[in-house]
PDB file of C-alpha atoms in Angstrom:
ATOM      1  CA  MET I 217      -0.074   0.300   0.069  1.00 91.00           C
ATOM      2  CA  ARG I 218       1.051   3.602  -0.924  1.00 97.00           C
ATOM      3  CA  LYS I 219       1.592   6.258   1.925  1.00 97.00           C
ATOM      4  CA  VAL I 220      -0.595   9.254   1.695  1.00 98.00           C
ATOM      5  CA  THR I 221       0.214  12.239   3.540  1.00 98.00           C
ATOM      6  CA  LEU I 222      -1.301  15.349   4.129  1.00 98.00           C
ATOM      7  CA  PHE I 223       2.221  17.696   3.887  1.00 96.00           C
ATOM      8  CA  ILE I 224       0.662  21.264   4.185  1.00 95.00           C
ATOM      9  CA  ALA I 225       1.498  24.824   5.914  1.00 94.00           C
ATOM     10  CA  MET I 226      -1.171  26.268   8.590  1.00 96.00           C
ATOM     11  CA  SER I 227      -0.326  29.515  10.932  1.00 97.00           C
ATOM     12  CA  VAL I 228       0.470  28.507  14.817  1.00 96.00           C
ATOM     13  CA  ASP I 229      -3.441  29.153  15.479  1.00 96.00           C
ATOM     14  CA  GLY I 230      -4.594  26.156  12.912  1.00 95.00           C
ATOM     15  CA  TYR I 231      -5.046  28.411  10.006  1.00 96.00           C
ATOM     16  CA  ILE I 232      -4.021  27.508   6.375  1.00 95.00           C
ATOM     17  CA  ALA I 233      -5.590  30.653   4.914  1.00 94.00           C
ATOM     18  CA  ASP I 234      -6.900  33.759   5.060  1.00 95.00           C
ATOM     19  CA  PRO I 235     -10.489  33.965   6.221  1.00 95.00           C
ATOM     20  CA  ASP I 236     -10.935  34.927   2.228  1.00 92.00           C
ATOM     21  CA  GLY I 237      -8.864  31.653   1.213  1.00 91.00           C
ATOM     22  CA  GLY I 238      -5.565  33.921   0.562  1.00 90.00           C
ATOM     23  CA  ILE I 239      -2.095  33.023   1.574  1.00 90.00           C
ATOM     24  CA  ASP I 240      -0.203  36.230   1.072  1.00 87.00           C
ATOM     25  CA  TRP I 241       0.217  35.645   4.791  1.00 88.00           C
ATOM     26  CA  LEU I 242       2.622  33.813   4.028  1.00 83.00           C
ATOM     27  CA  GLY I 243       5.049  36.730   3.916  1.00 67.00           C
ATOM     28  CA  GLY I 244       6.975  35.087   2.017  1.00 57.00           C
ATOM     29  CA  GLU I 245       8.187  32.073   3.692  1.00 50.00           C
ATOM     30  CA  SER I 246       8.982  29.271   2.448  1.00 49.00           C
ATOM     31  CA  PRO I 247       9.392  26.000   3.224  1.00 49.00           C
ATOM     32  CA  ASP I 248      13.172  24.789   2.593  1.00 48.00           C
ATOM     33  CA  GLY I 249      11.600  21.438   1.601  1.00 54.00           C
ATOM     34  CA  ASP I 250      12.005  18.524   2.380  1.00 57.00           C
ATOM     35  CA  ASN I 251      14.269  16.416  -0.582  1.00 67.00           C
ATOM     36  CA  ALA I 252      13.835  12.781   1.408  1.00 79.00           C
ATOM     37  CA  PHE I 253      10.005  13.804   0.957  1.00 87.00           C
ATOM     38  CA  ILE I 254       9.726  14.707  -2.609  1.00 88.00           C
ATOM     39  CA  GLN I 255      11.550  11.866  -3.367  1.00 92.00           C
ATOM     40  CA  ASN I 256       9.448   9.140  -1.784  1.00 94.00           C
ATOM     41  CA  VAL I 257       6.396  10.331  -4.006  1.00 97.00           C
ATOM     42  CA  ASP I 258       5.298  10.243  -7.049  1.00 97.00           C
ATOM     43  CA  THR I 259       1.502  11.059  -6.754  1.00 98.00           C
ATOM     44  CA  VAL I 260       0.127  14.876  -6.043  1.00 98.00           C
ATOM     45  CA  VAL I 261      -3.374  15.734  -4.821  1.00 98.00           C
ATOM     46  CA  MET I 262      -5.245  18.583  -4.470  1.00 97.00           C
ATOM     47  CA  GLY I 263      -8.643  20.483  -4.570  1.00 96.00           C
ATOM     48  CA  ALA I 264      -9.300  23.250  -7.852  1.00 95.00           C
ATOM     49  CA  LYS I 265      -8.547  26.344  -5.614  1.00 93.00           C
ATOM     50  CA  THR I 266      -5.122  24.926  -4.885  1.00 93.00           C
ATOM     51  CA  TYR I 267      -4.962  24.117  -7.984  1.00 95.00           C
ATOM     52  CA  ARG I 268      -5.477  28.204  -9.284  1.00 93.00           C
ATOM     53  CA  GLN I 269      -2.769  29.255  -6.230  1.00 91.00           C
ATOM     54  CA  LEU I 270      -0.996  27.509  -7.417  1.00 91.00           C
ATOM     55  CA  VAL I 271      -0.691  28.789 -11.314  1.00 92.00           C
ATOM     56  CA  THR I 272      -1.965  32.342 -11.036  1.00 90.00           C
ATOM     57  CA  GLU I 273      -0.290  33.141  -7.942  1.00 86.00           C
ATOM     58  CA  LEU I 274       3.008  31.681  -6.996  1.00 84.00           C
ATOM     59  CA  SER I 275       4.057  29.221  -9.763  1.00 87.00           C
ATOM     60  CA  PRO I 276       1.904  31.416 -12.727  1.00 89.00           C
ATOM     61  CA  ASP I 277       5.131  30.495 -14.907  1.00 93.00           C
ATOM     62  CA  GLU I 278       5.713  27.050 -14.003  1.00 93.00           C
ATOM     63  CA  TRP I 279       3.943  23.653 -12.948  1.00 94.00           C
ATOM     64  CA  VAL I 280       5.829  23.386  -8.916  1.00 91.00           C
ATOM     65  CA  TYR I 281       4.974  19.562  -9.257  1.00 94.00           C
ATOM     66  CA  ALA I 282       7.139  18.970 -12.570  1.00 94.00           C
ATOM     67  CA  GLY I 283       7.781  15.516 -12.796  1.00 95.00           C
ATOM     68  CA  LEU I 284       5.090  13.992 -10.554  1.00 97.00           C
ATOM     69  CA  THR I 285       1.133  13.191 -11.610  1.00 97.00           C
ATOM     70  CA  SER I 286      -1.531  15.599 -10.131  1.00 97.00           C
ATOM     71  CA  TYR I 287      -4.715  15.319  -9.950  1.00 98.00           C
ATOM     72  CA  VAL I 288      -7.287  18.162  -9.099  1.00 98.00           C
ATOM     73  CA  ILE I 289     -10.315  17.851  -7.780  1.00 97.00           C
ATOM     74  CA  THR I 290     -13.088  19.799  -9.194  1.00 96.00           C
ATOM     75  CA  HIS I 291     -16.383  20.050  -9.725  1.00 94.00           C
ATOM     76  CA  ALA I 292     -15.731  21.192 -13.284  1.00 91.00           C
ATOM     77  CA  PRO I 293     -12.692  19.157 -14.828  1.00 84.00           C
ATOM     78  CA  GLY I 294     -11.579  20.652 -18.043  1.00 83.00           C
ATOM     79  CA  PRO I 295      -9.377  18.571 -20.638  1.00 91.00           C
ATOM     80  CA  SER I 296      -6.008  16.786 -18.432  1.00 94.00           C
ATOM     81  CA  THR I 297      -2.384  16.854 -19.120  1.00 94.00           C
ATOM     82  CA  ASP I 298      -0.290  13.708 -19.097  1.00 93.00           C
ATOM     83  CA  GLU I 299       0.787  15.560 -15.464  1.00 96.00           C
ATOM     84  CA  ILE I 300      -2.471  17.604 -14.364  1.00 97.00           C
ATOM     85  CA  ARG I 301      -5.608  15.244 -14.775  1.00 97.00           C
ATOM     86  CA  PHE I 302      -8.490  16.890 -13.741  1.00 97.00           C
ATOM     87  CA  THR I 303     -11.243  14.550 -11.437  1.00 97.00           C
ATOM     88  CA  GLY I 304     -14.494  15.319  -9.953  1.00 96.00           C
ATOM     89  CA  GLU I 305     -14.184  12.120  -8.651  1.00 96.00           C
ATOM     90  CA  ASP I 306     -14.813  12.056  -4.766  1.00 97.00           C
ATOM     91  CA  PRO I 307     -11.409  12.624  -2.408  1.00 98.00           C
ATOM     92  CA  CYS I 308     -11.700   9.518  -0.435  1.00 98.00           C
ATOM     93  CA  ARG I 309     -12.688   7.274  -3.519  1.00 98.00           C
ATOM     94  CA  LEU I 310      -9.776   8.400  -5.822  1.00 98.00           C
ATOM     95  CA  VAL I 311      -7.013   8.254  -3.018  1.00 98.00           C
ATOM     96  CA  GLU I 312      -8.624   5.003  -1.462  1.00 98.00           C
ATOM     97  CA  THR I 313      -7.676   3.838  -5.175  1.00 98.00           C
ATOM     98  CA  LEU I 314      -4.391   5.722  -5.620  1.00 98.00           C
ATOM     99  CA  LYS I 315      -2.580   3.743  -2.225  1.00 97.00           C
ATOM    100  CA  ALA I 316      -3.931   0.431  -3.949  1.00 97.00           C
ATOM    101  CA  GLY I 317      -2.563   0.963  -6.740  1.00 96.00           C
ATOM    102  CA  GLU I 318       1.678   0.660  -7.276  1.00 96.00           C
ATOM    103  CA  GLY I 319       3.725   3.917  -6.983  1.00 97.00           C
ATOM    104  CA  LYS I 320       4.853   6.021  -4.643  1.00 97.00           C
ATOM    105  CA  GLY I 321       3.144   8.444  -1.612  1.00 97.00           C
ATOM    106  CA  ILE I 322       0.146  10.068  -2.386  1.00 98.00           C
ATOM    107  CA  TRP I 323       0.806  13.844  -1.339  1.00 98.00           C
ATOM    108  CA  ILE I 324      -2.234  16.114  -0.188  1.00 98.00           C
ATOM    109  CA  CYS I 325      -1.545  19.584  -0.568  1.00 94.00           C
ATOM    110  CA  GLY I 326      -5.124  20.950   0.014  1.00 90.00           C
ATOM    111  CA  GLY I 327      -6.946  22.798   0.328  1.00 92.00           C
ATOM    112  CA  ALA I 328      -9.166  22.006   3.703  1.00 95.00           C
ATOM    113  CA  ASN I 329     -12.256  20.683   1.937  1.00 95.00           C
ATOM    114  CA  ILE I 330      -9.951  17.492   0.110  1.00 97.00           C
ATOM    115  CA  ALA I 331      -8.089  17.194   3.900  1.00 97.00           C
ATOM    116  CA  GLN I 332     -10.871  17.007   6.019  1.00 96.00           C
ATOM    117  CA  GLN I 333     -12.407  14.211   4.347  1.00 96.00           C
ATOM    118  CA  LEU I 334      -9.181  12.532   3.924  1.00 97.00           C
ATOM    119  CA  ILE I 335      -9.402  12.826   7.482  1.00 96.00           C
ATOM    120  CA  ARG I 336     -12.850  12.107   8.077  1.00 95.00           C
ATOM    121  CA  ALA I 337     -12.177   8.752   6.179  1.00 96.00           C
ATOM    122  CA  ASP I 338      -9.412   7.663   8.455  1.00 95.00           C
ATOM    123  CA  LEU I 339      -7.291   7.333   5.087  1.00 97.00           C
ATOM    124  CA  ILE I 340      -4.403  10.009   6.430  1.00 98.00           C
ATOM    125  CA  ASP I 341      -1.163   7.688   7.168  1.00 98.00           C
ATOM    126  CA  GLU I 342       1.147  10.711   7.223  1.00 97.00           C
ATOM    127  CA  TYR I 343       0.608  14.708   8.883  1.00 97.00           C
ATOM    128  CA  TYR I 344       3.790  16.765   7.735  1.00 96.00           C
ATOM    129  CA  LEU I 345       2.786  20.246   9.219  1.00 96.00           C
ATOM    130  CA  ASN I 346       4.991  23.376   8.633  1.00 94.00           C
ATOM    131  CA  ILE I 347       3.724  25.910  11.063  1.00 96.00           C
ATOM    132  CA  ILE I 348       4.482  29.055  10.189  1.00 95.00           C
ATOM    133  CA  PRO I 349       5.456  31.743  12.657  1.00 95.00           C
ATOM    134  CA  THR I 350       1.944  33.883  12.194  1.00 95.00           C
ATOM    135  CA  ILE I 351      -1.286  33.905  13.898  1.00 96.00           C
ATOM    136  CA  LEU I 352      -4.457  35.151  11.590  1.00 97.00           C
ATOM    137  CA  GLY I 353      -6.810  35.080  14.394  1.00 97.00           C
ATOM    138  CA  ARG I 354      -9.337  34.056  11.631  1.00 97.00           C
ATOM    139  CA  GLY I 355      -9.455  32.095   8.457  1.00 97.00           C
ATOM    140  CA  ILE I 356     -10.077  28.602   7.320  1.00 96.00           C
ATOM    141  CA  ARG I 357      -9.029  26.535   9.793  1.00 95.00           C
ATOM    142  CA  LEU I 358      -7.676  22.346   8.532  1.00 94.00           C
ATOM    143  CA  PHE I 359      -9.070  20.434  11.525  1.00 93.00           C
ATOM    144  CA  ASP I 360     -12.698  22.398  11.446  1.00 90.00           C
ATOM    145  CA  GLY I 361     -15.440  20.345  11.711  1.00 86.00           C
ATOM    146  CA  LEU I 362     -13.758  17.508  12.623  1.00 88.00           C
ATOM    147  CA  GLU I 363     -15.185  14.853  14.678  1.00 87.00           C
ATOM    148  CA  GLY I 364     -13.816  12.064  16.882  1.00 85.00           C
ATOM    149  CA  GLU I 365     -10.474  11.708  17.790  1.00 91.00           C
ATOM    150  CA  LYS I 366      -7.385  11.132  15.854  1.00 93.00           C
ATOM    151  CA  LYS I 367      -4.429   9.658  17.523  1.00 95.00           C
ATOM    152  CA  LEU I 368      -0.898  10.448  16.695  1.00 97.00           C
ATOM    153  CA  ARG I 369       2.345   9.333  16.872  1.00 98.00           C
ATOM    154  CA  LEU I 370       5.286  12.365  16.946  1.00 98.00           C
ATOM    155  CA  VAL I 371       7.698  11.028  14.389  1.00 98.00           C
ATOM    156  CA  GLY I 372       9.804  13.266  13.327  1.00 96.00           C
ATOM    157  CA  THR I 373      10.308  18.067  14.217  1.00 97.00           C
ATOM    158  CA  LYS I 374      12.591  20.175  12.561  1.00 94.00           C
ATOM    159  CA  SER I 375      13.049  24.137  12.044  1.00 94.00           C
ATOM    160  CA  TYR I 376      14.483  26.972  10.024  1.00 90.00           C
ATOM    161  CA  ASN I 377      13.922  29.911   9.302  1.00 88.00           C
ATOM    162  CA  GLY I 378      11.611  30.618  12.181  1.00 91.00           C
ATOM    163  CA  ILE I 379       9.543  27.626  10.435  1.00 93.00           C
ATOM    164  CA  THR I 380       8.916  24.879  12.621  1.00 95.00           C
ATOM    165  CA  ASP I 381       8.189  21.430  10.806  1.00 95.00           C
ATOM    166  CA  LEU I 382       6.283  18.656  12.492  1.00 97.00           C
ATOM    167  CA  VAL I 383       5.197  15.441  10.784  1.00 97.00           C
ATOM    168  CA  TYR I 384       2.916  12.643  13.202  1.00 98.00           C
ATOM    169  CA  GLN I 385       1.917   9.400  12.213  1.00 98.00           C
ATOM    170  CA  ARG I 386      -1.366   7.871  12.528  1.00 94.00           C
ATOM    171  CA  ARG I 387      -1.123   5.036  15.132  1.00 93.00           C
TER     172      ARG I 387
END
């Protein structure tokens, strides 16, 4: 079985975006990237809003996940390419299918709605959280509306440029 990792940046108070879905608060802070993580994934799953932010704000001139197969979950699927596949499939069904297939790890990179559905279905094996040194006070919470307890085990930490990475595995 392939490992499914939610790898995402969030504020100290648990938000992944401001109330309007913006990420300007990241303020140019950039996780230095975990090369070991990237080398162990070959698939990225994201929602349409995350995809739009990537291609319009974060990396408009170059597809940031070149070499990986990216699935964009959307209600309005468009034409796909070899690397970017648009789908209207249920996120849990898609991840279950991908997880049962061949390949390296699967990276869930956003957004909150996709992540929350996968967390509820207990499909996240590892949580890789980049904690950005900002308190937003309000916005889009990563873990909003989740019911029930999810037991995790801390397996790694790293601090750099004011950012702290916390890596947890499901128990």
